[in-house]
Amino acid sequence: MSVKTAIYPGTFDPITNGHLSILTRALKIFDRIVIAILNNPNKVPLFTLEERQVMIRHVLRGMRNIEVDSFNGLLVDYVIQRKTNVILRGLRALSDFEYEFQMALMNRKLNRDVQSVFLMTDYKWFYTSSTIIKEAASLGGDVSGLVPPMVCARLKEKYGFAERA
Ligand code: PNS
């Protein structure tokens, strides 16, 4: 039987519990998931690519059949390069729908062999995103429970709210 790999692309700046919920669900469908972090030189993320990779690897330690990688350029080209044809995306509230629909249709136009598959995140993370979590954390808000503990600590460090020992 052939191994079915799905590419889970995103900015992951930083990884959230919502992403983890999608990953856990996807592992029940696919044999292998590649987390593909977009390395976009035109955008300045809060966390460097390396920092994002370190956090993701830490959070996923012990979880099997997941690989962490990065890509630049067209996602569909990366998908083909990884010898698969599935893009995995999470869907949250209705507000995601238009953006995801646009991306899926563009990706389909660029390569008809590549299929986008959407999984619904757990209702607990329905209205959270890396962006809103960063905004709250930047103002000293408590985002524990929305991101893994290690990410919570890194956010506090980045924004200068880490407790001194
Ligand atoms: O986590 P994000 O920011 O919603 O992820 C967006 C991502 C990385 C999936 C998207 O920006 C992307 O695929 N970028 C690669 C460039 C590309 O292929 N663009 C054409 C299709 S929209």
Short mmCIF file of C-alpha atoms and ligand atoms in Angstrom, two decimals:
data_model
loop_
_atom_site.label_atom_id
_atom_site.label_comp_id
_atom_site.label_asym_id
_atom_site.label_seq_id
_atom_site.Cartn_x
_atom_site.Cartn_y
_atom_site.Cartn_z
CA MET A 1 0.00 0.00 0.00
CA SER A 2 1.37 3.44 -0.87
CA VAL A 3 1.96 6.01 1.85
CA LYS A 4 -0.35 9.04 1.63
CA THR A 5 1.39 12.25 2.55
CA ALA A 6 -0.36 15.59 3.08
CA ILE A 7 1.43 18.92 3.02
CA TYR A 8 0.26 21.24 5.81
CA PRO A 9 1.48 24.68 4.73
CA GLY A 10 1.37 27.89 6.70
CA THR A 11 3.21 30.72 8.35
CA PHE A 12 3.06 29.13 11.83
CA ASP A 13 4.13 32.41 13.47
CA PRO A 14 3.77 30.80 15.98
CA ILE A 15 2.17 27.31 16.05
CA THR A 16 -1.08 27.33 18.05
CA ASN A 17 -3.31 24.73 19.66
CA GLY A 18 -5.58 25.17 16.64
CA HIS A 19 -2.80 23.94 14.36
CA LEU A 20 -2.21 21.00 16.70
CA SER A 21 -5.89 20.10 16.58
CA ILE A 22 -5.74 19.96 12.77
CA LEU A 23 -2.56 17.88 12.87
CA THR A 24 -4.01 15.35 15.29
CA ARG A 25 -7.11 14.94 13.13
CA ALA A 26 -5.12 14.74 9.92
CA LEU A 27 -2.97 11.92 11.28
CA LYS A 28 -6.14 9.82 11.48
CA ILE A 29 -6.57 10.22 7.71
CA PHE A 30 -3.07 10.52 6.26
CA ASP A 31 -0.03 8.32 6.85
CA ARG A 32 2.35 11.22 6.99
CA ILE A 33 2.10 15.00 7.37
CA VAL A 34 4.74 17.47 6.28
CA ILE A 35 4.44 20.82 8.06
CA ALA A 36 5.68 23.24 5.43
CA ILE A 37 6.58 26.66 6.83
CA LEU A 38 6.47 29.42 4.26
CA ASN A 39 9.82 31.17 4.14
CA ASN A 40 8.69 34.50 2.73
CA PRO A 41 11.54 37.04 2.39
CA ASN A 42 9.02 39.87 1.88
CA LYS A 43 7.33 39.41 5.26
CA VAL A 44 8.93 40.01 8.62
CA PRO A 45 7.49 37.43 11.01
CA LEU A 46 7.67 37.73 14.79
CA PHE A 47 9.67 34.51 15.01
CA THR A 48 12.46 33.66 12.59
CA LEU A 49 12.08 30.55 10.47
CA GLU A 50 14.52 28.74 12.72
CA GLU A 51 12.68 29.80 15.89
CA ARG A 52 9.40 28.58 14.40
CA GLN A 53 10.98 25.26 13.44
CA VAL A 54 12.47 24.78 16.91
CA MET A 55 9.11 25.51 18.59
CA ILE A 56 7.21 23.16 16.27
CA ARG A 57 9.74 20.35 16.74
CA HIS A 58 9.60 20.80 20.51
CA VAL A 59 5.79 20.80 20.59
CA LEU A 60 5.59 17.73 18.33
CA ARG A 61 8.29 15.70 20.04
CA GLY A 62 7.16 12.11 20.39
CA MET A 63 4.56 12.45 17.64
CA ARG A 64 5.27 10.10 14.78
CA ASN A 65 4.79 10.52 11.03
CA ILE A 66 5.24 14.28 11.06
CA GLU A 67 8.06 16.14 9.37
CA VAL A 68 8.88 19.85 9.68
CA ASP A 69 10.16 21.55 6.56
CA SER A 70 10.11 24.98 4.91
CA PHE A 71 9.45 26.16 1.39
CA ASN A 72 9.48 29.24 -0.76
CA GLY A 73 7.91 29.90 -4.13
CA LEU A 74 4.70 28.27 -5.25
CA LEU A 75 3.07 25.85 -2.86
CA VAL A 76 1.86 23.55 -5.66
CA ASP A 77 5.45 23.19 -6.90
CA TYR A 78 6.58 22.24 -3.42
CA VAL A 79 3.73 19.71 -3.14
CA ILE A 80 4.80 18.01 -6.37
CA GLN A 81 8.45 18.14 -5.33
CA ARG A 82 7.44 16.22 -2.19
CA LYS A 83 5.82 13.59 -4.43
CA THR A 84 2.29 14.01 -3.20
CA ASN A 85 -0.87 15.83 -4.31
CA VAL A 86 -2.60 16.89 -1.09
CA ILE A 87 -2.63 20.29 0.58
CA LEU A 88 -4.09 20.21 4.08
CA ARG A 89 -5.65 23.36 5.54
CA GLY A 90 -7.62 24.00 8.69
CA LEU A 91 -10.93 25.83 8.61
CA ARG A 92 -12.14 27.93 11.48
CA ALA A 93 -14.91 30.47 11.46
CA LEU A 94 -16.69 31.61 8.31
CA SER A 95 -14.17 34.42 7.95
CA ASP A 96 -11.56 31.88 6.80
CA PHE A 97 -13.73 30.61 4.03
CA GLU A 98 -13.20 33.27 1.39
CA TYR A 99 -9.41 33.34 1.77
CA GLU A 100 -9.19 29.55 1.75
CA PHE A 101 -11.53 29.30 -1.22
CA GLN A 102 -9.42 31.78 -3.19
CA MET A 103 -6.22 29.93 -2.37
CA ALA A 104 -7.67 26.53 -3.18
CA LEU A 105 -9.00 27.73 -6.53
CA MET A 106 -5.72 29.42 -7.41
CA ASN A 107 -3.77 26.31 -6.47
CA ARG A 108 -6.15 24.21 -8.56
CA LYS A 109 -5.67 26.55 -11.51
CA LEU A 110 -1.90 26.28 -11.12
CA ASN A 111 -1.94 22.51 -10.92
CA ARG A 112 -5.10 20.45 -11.41
CA ASP A 113 -3.54 17.36 -9.90
CA VAL A 114 -3.15 18.94 -6.49
CA GLN A 115 -6.16 18.68 -4.17
CA SER A 116 -6.90 20.89 -1.19
CA VAL A 117 -8.38 19.11 1.81
CA PHE A 118 -9.95 21.06 4.67
CA LEU A 119 -10.38 19.90 8.22
CA MET A 120 -12.41 21.74 10.79
CA THR A 121 -10.54 22.74 13.89
CA ASP A 122 -11.89 21.93 17.34
CA TYR A 123 -14.61 24.41 18.35
CA LYS A 124 -12.35 25.56 21.20
CA TRP A 125 -10.00 27.19 18.67
CA PHE A 126 -12.69 28.41 16.30
CA TYR A 127 -11.99 32.09 16.79
CA THR A 128 -8.27 32.07 17.54
CA SER A 129 -5.41 32.72 15.14
CA SER A 130 -1.67 33.31 15.43
CA THR A 131 -2.32 36.98 14.61
CA ILE A 132 -4.87 37.63 17.35
CA ILE A 133 -2.84 35.61 19.85
CA LYS A 134 0.23 37.76 19.06
CA GLU A 135 -1.78 40.93 19.51
CA ALA A 136 -3.02 39.86 22.94
CA ALA A 137 0.44 38.62 23.98
CA SER A 138 2.11 41.84 22.81
CA LEU A 139 -0.09 43.76 25.25
CA GLY A 140 0.66 41.42 28.13
CA GLY A 141 -2.50 39.34 27.77
CA ASP A 142 -2.56 35.75 29.01
CA VAL A 143 -2.68 33.43 26.00
CA SER A 144 -2.00 30.20 27.90
CA GLY A 145 -4.41 27.51 26.76
CA LEU A 146 -4.38 28.87 23.21
CA VAL A 147 -0.78 27.91 22.46
CA PRO A 148 1.46 25.17 23.84
CA PRO A 149 3.31 26.21 27.07
CA MET A 150 6.65 26.54 25.30
CA VAL A 151 5.16 28.94 22.75
CA CYS A 152 3.49 30.90 25.54
CA ALA A 153 6.91 31.33 27.20
CA ARG A 154 8.55 32.38 23.91
CA LEU A 155 5.81 34.97 23.30
CA LYS A 156 6.37 36.43 26.77
CA GLU A 157 10.12 36.63 26.06
CA LYS A 158 9.58 38.29 22.68
CA TYR A 159 7.27 40.91 24.09
CA GLY A 160 9.24 41.49 27.28
CA PHE A 161 6.76 39.96 29.73
CA ALA A 162 8.90 37.00 30.82
CA GLU A 163 9.15 36.56 34.59
CA ARG A 164 12.63 37.14 35.97
CA ALA A 165 14.06 34.21 37.98
O1 PNS B 1 -0.71 30.38 7.63
P1 PNS B 1 -1.05 31.18 6.42
O2 PNS B 1 -0.33 32.50 6.46
O3 PNS B 1 -2.53 31.34 6.22
O4 PNS B 1 -0.49 30.35 5.15
C1 PNS B 1 -0.59 30.87 3.85
C2 PNS B 1 0.16 29.99 2.83
C3 PNS B 1 1.61 29.80 3.26
C4 PNS B 1 -0.50 28.63 2.75
C5 PNS B 1 0.08 30.71 1.46
O5 PNS B 1 0.50 32.03 1.60
C6 PNS B 1 0.91 30.05 0.36
O6 PNS B 1 0.64 28.96 -0.06
N1 PNS B 1 2.00 30.73 -0.08
C7 PNS B 1 2.89 30.22 -1.11
C8 PNS B 1 2.79 31.03 -2.40
C9 PNS B 1 1.76 30.46 -3.36
O7 PNS B 1 1.79 29.31 -3.74
N2 PNS B 1 0.79 31.31 -3.76
C10 PNS B 1 -0.24 30.95 -4.73
C11 PNS B 1 -1.44 30.26 -4.14
S1 PNS B 1 -2.42 31.33 -3.18
#
